[in-house]
PDB file of C-alpha atoms in Angstrom:
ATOM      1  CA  UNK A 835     -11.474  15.915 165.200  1.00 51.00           C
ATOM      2  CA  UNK A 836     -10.820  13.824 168.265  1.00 72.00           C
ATOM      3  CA  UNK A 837     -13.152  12.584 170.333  1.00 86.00           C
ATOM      4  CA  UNK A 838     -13.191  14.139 173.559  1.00 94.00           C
ATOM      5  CA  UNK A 839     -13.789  11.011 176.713  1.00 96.00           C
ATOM      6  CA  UNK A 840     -14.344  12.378 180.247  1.00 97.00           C
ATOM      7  CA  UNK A 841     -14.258   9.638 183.064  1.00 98.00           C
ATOM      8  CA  UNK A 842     -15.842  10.057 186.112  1.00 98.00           C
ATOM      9  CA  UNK A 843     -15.263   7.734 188.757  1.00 97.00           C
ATOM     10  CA  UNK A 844     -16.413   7.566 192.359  1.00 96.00           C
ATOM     11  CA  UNK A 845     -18.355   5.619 195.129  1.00 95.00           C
ATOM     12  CA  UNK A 846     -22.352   5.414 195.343  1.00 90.00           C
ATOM     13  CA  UNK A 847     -24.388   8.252 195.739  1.00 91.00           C
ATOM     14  CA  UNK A 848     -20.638  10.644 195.307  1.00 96.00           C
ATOM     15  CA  UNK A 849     -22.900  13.023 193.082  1.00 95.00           C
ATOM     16  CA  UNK A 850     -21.189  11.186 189.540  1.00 95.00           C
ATOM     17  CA  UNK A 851     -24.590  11.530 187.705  1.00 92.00           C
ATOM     18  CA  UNK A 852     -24.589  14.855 188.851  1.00 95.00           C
ATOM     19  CA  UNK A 853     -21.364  16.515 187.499  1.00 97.00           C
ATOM     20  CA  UNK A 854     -21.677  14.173 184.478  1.00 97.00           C
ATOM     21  CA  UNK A 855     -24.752  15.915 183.398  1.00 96.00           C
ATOM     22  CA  UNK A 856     -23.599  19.409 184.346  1.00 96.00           C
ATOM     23  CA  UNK A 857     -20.407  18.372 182.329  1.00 96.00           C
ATOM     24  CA  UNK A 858     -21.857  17.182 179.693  1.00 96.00           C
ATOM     25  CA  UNK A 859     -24.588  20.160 179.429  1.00 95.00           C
ATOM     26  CA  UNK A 860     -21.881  23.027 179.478  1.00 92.00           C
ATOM     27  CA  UNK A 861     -19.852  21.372 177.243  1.00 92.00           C
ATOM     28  CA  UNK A 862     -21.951  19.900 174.811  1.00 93.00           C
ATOM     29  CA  UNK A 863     -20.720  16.232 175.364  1.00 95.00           C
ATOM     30  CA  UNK A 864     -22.744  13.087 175.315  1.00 95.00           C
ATOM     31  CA  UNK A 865     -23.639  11.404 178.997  1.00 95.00           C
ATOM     32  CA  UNK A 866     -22.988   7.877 179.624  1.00 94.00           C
ATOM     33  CA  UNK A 867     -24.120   6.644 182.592  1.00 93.00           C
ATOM     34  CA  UNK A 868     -22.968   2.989 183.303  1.00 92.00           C
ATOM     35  CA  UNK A 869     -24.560   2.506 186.704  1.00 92.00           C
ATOM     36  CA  UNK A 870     -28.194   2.596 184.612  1.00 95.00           C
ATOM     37  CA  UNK A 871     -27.298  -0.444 182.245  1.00 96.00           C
ATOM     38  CA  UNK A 872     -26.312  -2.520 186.176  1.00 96.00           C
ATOM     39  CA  UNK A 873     -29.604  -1.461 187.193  1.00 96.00           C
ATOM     40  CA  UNK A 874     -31.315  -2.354 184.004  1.00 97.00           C
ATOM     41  CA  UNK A 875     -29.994  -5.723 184.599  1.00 97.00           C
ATOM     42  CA  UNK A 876     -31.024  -5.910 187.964  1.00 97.00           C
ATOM     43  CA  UNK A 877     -34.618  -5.009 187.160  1.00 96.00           C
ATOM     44  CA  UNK A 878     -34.446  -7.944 184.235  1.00 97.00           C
ATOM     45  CA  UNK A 879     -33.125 -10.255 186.687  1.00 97.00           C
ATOM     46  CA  UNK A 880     -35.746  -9.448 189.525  1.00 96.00           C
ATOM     47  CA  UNK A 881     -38.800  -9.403 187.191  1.00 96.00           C
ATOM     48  CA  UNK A 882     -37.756 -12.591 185.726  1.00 96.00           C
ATOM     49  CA  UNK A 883     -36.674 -14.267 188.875  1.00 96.00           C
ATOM     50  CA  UNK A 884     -32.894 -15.325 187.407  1.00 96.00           C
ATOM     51  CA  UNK A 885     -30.314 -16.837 190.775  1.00 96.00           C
ATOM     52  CA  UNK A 886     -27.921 -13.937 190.617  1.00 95.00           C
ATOM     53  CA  UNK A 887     -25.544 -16.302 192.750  1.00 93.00           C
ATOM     54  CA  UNK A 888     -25.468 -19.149 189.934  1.00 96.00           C
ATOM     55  CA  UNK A 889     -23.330 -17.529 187.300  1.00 96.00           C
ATOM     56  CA  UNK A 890     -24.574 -19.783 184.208  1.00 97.00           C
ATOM     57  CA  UNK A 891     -27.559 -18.890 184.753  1.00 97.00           C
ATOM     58  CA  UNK A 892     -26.746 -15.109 184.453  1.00 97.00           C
ATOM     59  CA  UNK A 893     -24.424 -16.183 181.500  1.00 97.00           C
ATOM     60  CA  UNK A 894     -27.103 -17.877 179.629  1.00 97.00           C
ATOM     61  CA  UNK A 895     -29.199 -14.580 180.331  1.00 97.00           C
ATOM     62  CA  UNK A 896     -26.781 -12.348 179.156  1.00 97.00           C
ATOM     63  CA  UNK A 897     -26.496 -14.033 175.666  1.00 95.00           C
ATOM     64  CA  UNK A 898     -30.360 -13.540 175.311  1.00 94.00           C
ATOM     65  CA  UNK A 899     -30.312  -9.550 175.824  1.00 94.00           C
ATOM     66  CA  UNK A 900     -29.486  -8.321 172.361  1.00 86.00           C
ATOM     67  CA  UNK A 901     -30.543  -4.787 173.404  1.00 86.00           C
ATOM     68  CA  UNK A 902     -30.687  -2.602 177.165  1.00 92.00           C
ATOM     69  CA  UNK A 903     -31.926   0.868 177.143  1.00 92.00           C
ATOM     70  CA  UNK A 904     -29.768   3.961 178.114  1.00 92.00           C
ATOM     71  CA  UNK A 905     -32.139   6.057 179.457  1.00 91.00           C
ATOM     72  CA  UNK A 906     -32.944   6.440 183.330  1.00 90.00           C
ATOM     73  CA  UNK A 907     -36.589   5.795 184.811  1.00 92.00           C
ATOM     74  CA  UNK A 908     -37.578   5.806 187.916  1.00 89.00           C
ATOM     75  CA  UNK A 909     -38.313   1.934 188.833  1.00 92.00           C
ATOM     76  CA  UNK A 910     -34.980   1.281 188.594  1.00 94.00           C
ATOM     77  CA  UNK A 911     -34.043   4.038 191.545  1.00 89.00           C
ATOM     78  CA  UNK A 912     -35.323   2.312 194.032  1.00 89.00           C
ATOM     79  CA  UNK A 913     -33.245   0.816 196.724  1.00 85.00           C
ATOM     80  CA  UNK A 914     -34.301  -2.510 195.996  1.00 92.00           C
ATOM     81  CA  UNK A 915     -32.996  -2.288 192.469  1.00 94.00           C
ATOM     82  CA  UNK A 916     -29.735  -0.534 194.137  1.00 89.00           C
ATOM     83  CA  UNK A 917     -28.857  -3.686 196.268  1.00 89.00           C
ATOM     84  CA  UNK A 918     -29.862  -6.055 193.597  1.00 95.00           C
ATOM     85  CA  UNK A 919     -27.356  -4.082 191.106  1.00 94.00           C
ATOM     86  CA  UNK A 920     -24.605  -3.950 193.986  1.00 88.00           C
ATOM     87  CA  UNK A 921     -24.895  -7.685 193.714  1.00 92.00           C
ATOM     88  CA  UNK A 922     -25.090  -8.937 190.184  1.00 95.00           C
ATOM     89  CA  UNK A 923     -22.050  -5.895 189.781  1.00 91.00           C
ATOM     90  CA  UNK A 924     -19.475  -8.971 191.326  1.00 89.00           C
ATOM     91  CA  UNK A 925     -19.918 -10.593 188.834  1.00 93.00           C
ATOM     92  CA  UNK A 926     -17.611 -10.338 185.906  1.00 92.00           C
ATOM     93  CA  UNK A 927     -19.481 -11.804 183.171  1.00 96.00           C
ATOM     94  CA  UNK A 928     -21.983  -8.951 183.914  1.00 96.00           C
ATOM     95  CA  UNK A 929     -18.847  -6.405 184.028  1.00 93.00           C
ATOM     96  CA  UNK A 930     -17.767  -7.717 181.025  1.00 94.00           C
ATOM     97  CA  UNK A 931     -21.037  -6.922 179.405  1.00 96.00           C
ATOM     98  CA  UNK A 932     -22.020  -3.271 180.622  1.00 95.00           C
ATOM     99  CA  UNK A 933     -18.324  -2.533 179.917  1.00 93.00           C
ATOM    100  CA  UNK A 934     -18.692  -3.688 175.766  1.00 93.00           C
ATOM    101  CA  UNK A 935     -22.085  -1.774 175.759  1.00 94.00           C
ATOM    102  CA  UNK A 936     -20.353   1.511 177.031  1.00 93.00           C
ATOM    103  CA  UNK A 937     -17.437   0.826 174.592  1.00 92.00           C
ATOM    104  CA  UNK A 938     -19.212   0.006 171.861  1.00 91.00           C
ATOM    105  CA  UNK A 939     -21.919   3.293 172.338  1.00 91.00           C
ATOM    106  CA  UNK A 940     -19.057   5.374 172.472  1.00 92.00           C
ATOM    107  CA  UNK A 941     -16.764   3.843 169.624  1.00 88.00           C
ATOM    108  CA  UNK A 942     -19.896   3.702 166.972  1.00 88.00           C
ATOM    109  CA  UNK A 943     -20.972   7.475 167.185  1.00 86.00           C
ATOM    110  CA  UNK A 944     -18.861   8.598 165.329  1.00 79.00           C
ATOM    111  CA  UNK A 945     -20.323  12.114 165.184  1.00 84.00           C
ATOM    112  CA  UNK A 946     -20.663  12.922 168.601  1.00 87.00           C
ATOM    113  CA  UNK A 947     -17.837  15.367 169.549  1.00 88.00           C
ATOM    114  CA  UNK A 948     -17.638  13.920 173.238  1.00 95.00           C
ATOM    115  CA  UNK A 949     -18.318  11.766 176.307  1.00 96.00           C
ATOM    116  CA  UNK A 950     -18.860  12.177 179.835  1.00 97.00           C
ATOM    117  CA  UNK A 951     -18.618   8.399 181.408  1.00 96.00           C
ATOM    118  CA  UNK A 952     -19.504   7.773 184.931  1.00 96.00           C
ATOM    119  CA  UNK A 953     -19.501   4.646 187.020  1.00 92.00           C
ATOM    120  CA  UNK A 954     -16.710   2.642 189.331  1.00 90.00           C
ATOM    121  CA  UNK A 955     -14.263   1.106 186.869  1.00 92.00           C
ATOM    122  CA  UNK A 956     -14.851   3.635 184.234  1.00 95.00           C
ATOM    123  CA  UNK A 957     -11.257   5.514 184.194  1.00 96.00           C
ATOM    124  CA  UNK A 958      -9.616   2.110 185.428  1.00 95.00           C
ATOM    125  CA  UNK A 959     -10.684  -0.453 183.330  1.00 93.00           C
ATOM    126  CA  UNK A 960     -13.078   0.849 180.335  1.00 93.00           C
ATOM    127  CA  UNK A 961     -11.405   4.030 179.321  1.00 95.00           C
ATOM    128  CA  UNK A 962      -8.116   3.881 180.586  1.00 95.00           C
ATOM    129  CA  UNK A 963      -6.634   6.528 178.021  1.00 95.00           C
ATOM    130  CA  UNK A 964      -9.313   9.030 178.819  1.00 96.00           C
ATOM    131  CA  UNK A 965      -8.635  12.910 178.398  1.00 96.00           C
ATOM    132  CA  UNK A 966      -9.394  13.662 181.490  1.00 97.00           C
ATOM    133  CA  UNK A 967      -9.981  11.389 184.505  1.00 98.00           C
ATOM    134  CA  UNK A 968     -12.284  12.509 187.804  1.00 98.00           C
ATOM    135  CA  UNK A 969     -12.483  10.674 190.900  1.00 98.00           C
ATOM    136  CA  UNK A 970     -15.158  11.922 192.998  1.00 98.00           C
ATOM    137  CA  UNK A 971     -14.612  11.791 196.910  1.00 95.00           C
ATOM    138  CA  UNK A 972     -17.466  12.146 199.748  1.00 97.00           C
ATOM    139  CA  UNK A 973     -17.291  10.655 203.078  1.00 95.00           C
ATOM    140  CA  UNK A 974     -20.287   7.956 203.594  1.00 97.00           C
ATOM    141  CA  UNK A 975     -22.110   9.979 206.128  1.00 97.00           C
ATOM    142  CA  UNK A 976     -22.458  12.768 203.326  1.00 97.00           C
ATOM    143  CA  UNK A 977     -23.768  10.561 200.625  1.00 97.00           C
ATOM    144  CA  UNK A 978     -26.109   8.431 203.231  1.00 96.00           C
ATOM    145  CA  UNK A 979     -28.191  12.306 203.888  1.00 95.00           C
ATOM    146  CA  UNK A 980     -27.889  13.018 200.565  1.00 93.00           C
ATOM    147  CA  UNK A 981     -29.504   9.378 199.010  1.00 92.00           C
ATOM    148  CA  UNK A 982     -31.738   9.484 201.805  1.00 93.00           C
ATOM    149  CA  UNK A 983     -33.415  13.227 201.102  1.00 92.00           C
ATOM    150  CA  UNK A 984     -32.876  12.185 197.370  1.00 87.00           C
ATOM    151  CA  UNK A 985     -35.474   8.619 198.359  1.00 87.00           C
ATOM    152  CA  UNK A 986     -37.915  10.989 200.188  1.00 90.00           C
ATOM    153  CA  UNK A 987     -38.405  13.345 197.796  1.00 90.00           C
ATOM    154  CA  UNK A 988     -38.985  10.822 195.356  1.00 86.00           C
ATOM    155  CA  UNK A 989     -41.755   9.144 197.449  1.00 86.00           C
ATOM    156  CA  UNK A 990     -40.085   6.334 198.698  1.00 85.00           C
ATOM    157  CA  UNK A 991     -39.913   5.406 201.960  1.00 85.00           C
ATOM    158  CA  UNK A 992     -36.612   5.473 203.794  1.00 86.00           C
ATOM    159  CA  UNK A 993     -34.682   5.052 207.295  1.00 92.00           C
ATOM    160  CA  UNK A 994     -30.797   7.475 207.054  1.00 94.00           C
ATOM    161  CA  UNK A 995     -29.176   4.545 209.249  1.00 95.00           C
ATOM    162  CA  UNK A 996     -30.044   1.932 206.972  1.00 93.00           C
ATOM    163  CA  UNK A 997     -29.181   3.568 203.917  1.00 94.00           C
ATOM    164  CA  UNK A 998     -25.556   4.574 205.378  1.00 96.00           C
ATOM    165  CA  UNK A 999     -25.174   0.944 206.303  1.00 94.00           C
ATOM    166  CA  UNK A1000     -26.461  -0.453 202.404  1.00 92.00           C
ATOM    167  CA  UNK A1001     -23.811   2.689 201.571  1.00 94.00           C
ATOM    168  CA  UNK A1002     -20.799   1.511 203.694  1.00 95.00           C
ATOM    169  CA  UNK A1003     -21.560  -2.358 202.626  1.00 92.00           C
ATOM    170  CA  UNK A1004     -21.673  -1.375 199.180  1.00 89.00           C
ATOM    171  CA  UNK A1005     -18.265   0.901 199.227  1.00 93.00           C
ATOM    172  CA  UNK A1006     -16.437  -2.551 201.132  1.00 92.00           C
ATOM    173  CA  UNK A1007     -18.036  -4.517 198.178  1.00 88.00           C
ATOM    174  CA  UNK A1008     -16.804  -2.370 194.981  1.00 89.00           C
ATOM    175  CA  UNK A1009     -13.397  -2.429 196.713  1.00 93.00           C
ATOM    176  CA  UNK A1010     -12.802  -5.686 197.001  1.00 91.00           C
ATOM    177  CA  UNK A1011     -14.528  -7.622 194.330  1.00 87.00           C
ATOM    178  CA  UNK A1012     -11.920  -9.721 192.966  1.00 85.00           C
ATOM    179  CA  UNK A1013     -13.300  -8.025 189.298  1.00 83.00           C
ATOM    180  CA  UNK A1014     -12.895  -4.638 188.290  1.00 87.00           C
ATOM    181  CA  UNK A1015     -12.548  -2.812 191.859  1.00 91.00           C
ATOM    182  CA  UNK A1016     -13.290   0.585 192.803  1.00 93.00           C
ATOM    183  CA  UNK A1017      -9.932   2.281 192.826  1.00 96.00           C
ATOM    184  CA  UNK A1018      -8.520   5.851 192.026  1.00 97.00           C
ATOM    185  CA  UNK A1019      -7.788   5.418 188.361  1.00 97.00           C
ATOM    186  CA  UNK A1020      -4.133   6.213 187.264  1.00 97.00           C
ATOM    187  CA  UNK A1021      -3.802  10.244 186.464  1.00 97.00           C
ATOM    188  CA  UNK A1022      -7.304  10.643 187.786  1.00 98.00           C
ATOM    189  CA  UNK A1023      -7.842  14.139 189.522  1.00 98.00           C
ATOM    190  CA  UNK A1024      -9.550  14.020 192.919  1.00 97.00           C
ATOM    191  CA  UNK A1025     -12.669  16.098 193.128  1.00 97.00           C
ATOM    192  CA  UNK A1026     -14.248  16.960 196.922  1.00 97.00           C
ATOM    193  CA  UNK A1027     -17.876  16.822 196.694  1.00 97.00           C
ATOM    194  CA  UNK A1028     -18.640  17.135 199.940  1.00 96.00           C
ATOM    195  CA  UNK A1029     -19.715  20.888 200.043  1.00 95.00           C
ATOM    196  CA  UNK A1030     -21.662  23.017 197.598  1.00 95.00           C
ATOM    197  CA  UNK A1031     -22.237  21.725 194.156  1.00 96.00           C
ATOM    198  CA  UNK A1032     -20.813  25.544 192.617  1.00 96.00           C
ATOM    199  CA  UNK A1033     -17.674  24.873 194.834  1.00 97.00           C
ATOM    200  CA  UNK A1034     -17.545  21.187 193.023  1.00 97.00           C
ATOM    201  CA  UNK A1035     -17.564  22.406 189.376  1.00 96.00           C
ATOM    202  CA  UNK A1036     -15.320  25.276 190.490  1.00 96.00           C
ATOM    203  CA  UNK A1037     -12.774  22.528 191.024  1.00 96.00           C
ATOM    204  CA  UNK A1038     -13.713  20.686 187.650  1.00 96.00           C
ATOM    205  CA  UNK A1039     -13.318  23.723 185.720  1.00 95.00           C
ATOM    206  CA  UNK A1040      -9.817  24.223 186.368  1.00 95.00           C
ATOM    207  CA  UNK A1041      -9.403  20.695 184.841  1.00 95.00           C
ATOM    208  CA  UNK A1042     -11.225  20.870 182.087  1.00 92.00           C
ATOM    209  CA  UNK A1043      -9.830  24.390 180.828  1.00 90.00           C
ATOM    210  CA  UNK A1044      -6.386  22.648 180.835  1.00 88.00           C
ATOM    211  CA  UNK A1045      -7.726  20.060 178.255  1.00 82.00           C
TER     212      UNK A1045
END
């Protein structure tokens, strides 16, 4: 049987994690989430003080980390962690490296019937023969109210105007790094998040009953 690979690509905070999981739920896939394994980093390279502007130094990191965990916590959902990720993401050493991990994870499980992938350079660079390819679209002001009620509820303390500004810096940033940018992946579907989640997977549905 073939395996089944769902991309989902989009900007931060487009609800990616979201669908994925919903995805992934109803259909009995497997999630992947590669914006956890940049944040992972980030909290390695903060706790351990590492210059994420001098790139050997994040090179001769990178060969030391024989194993990153998959699984989401909360101290790495904190906007520090965000920016820090945002940052060491330019890099394409570190691209290079979350990239293998996700390819790897998938291509070793042999038994699992399916993936759900999401991230920024999932459908474009990672998985480009995907079964089916989303690209999620919000506008910033959206995902700015939505990361900001997300932070509060959480317990973190938060100001909207800032986070749409870290949101708008980060969306210029994943567009035109010179590695891996954030673009609309060939024979992706777009997918309007900006309304009611239901009205989202309405959308998605018609896609995947076509697979």
């Amino acid at each position: 049987m073939k395996k089944l690979i769902i991309t989902i690509d989009g900007p931060a905070a487009s609800g990616k994690e979201k669908i994925a999981k919903y995805i992934a739920k109803k259909w009995k896939l497997n999630h992947l989430d590669s914006g956890i394994l940049y944040r992972r980093l980030a909290l390695i390279f903060s706790i351990e003080k590492i210059d994420i502007e001098n790139v050997n130094k994040i090179k001769n990191k990178l060969k030391n980390i024989h194993q990153i965990s998959f699984r989401n916590s909360k101290n790495i959902r904190t906007q520090v962690i965000s920016r820090l990720a945002s940052k060491i993401a330019v890099h394409d050493c570190v691209r290079n490296y979350v990239n293998k991990l996700q390819y790897n994870f998938v291509n070793k499980n042999k038994k699992i019937q399916g993936f759900v992938i999401d991230g920024r350079d999932i459908g474009s660079v990672v998985f480009k023969n995907a079964d089916l390819k989303l690209y999620i679209d919000v506008n910033p002001e959206i995902r700015a109210k939505r990361r900001y009620k997300q932070l509060i509820d959480s317990g973190e303390k938060s100001i909207y105007p800032k986070i749409l500004k870290d949101i708008k810096l980060r969306d210029k940033q994943d567009k035109l790094r010179k590695h891996s940018p954030l673009v609309i992946p060939k024979g992706a579907h777009m997918v309007d998040n900006s309304g009611s989640f239901t009205d989202t997977i309405k959308q998605i549905k018609v896609l995947l009953d076509k697979i």
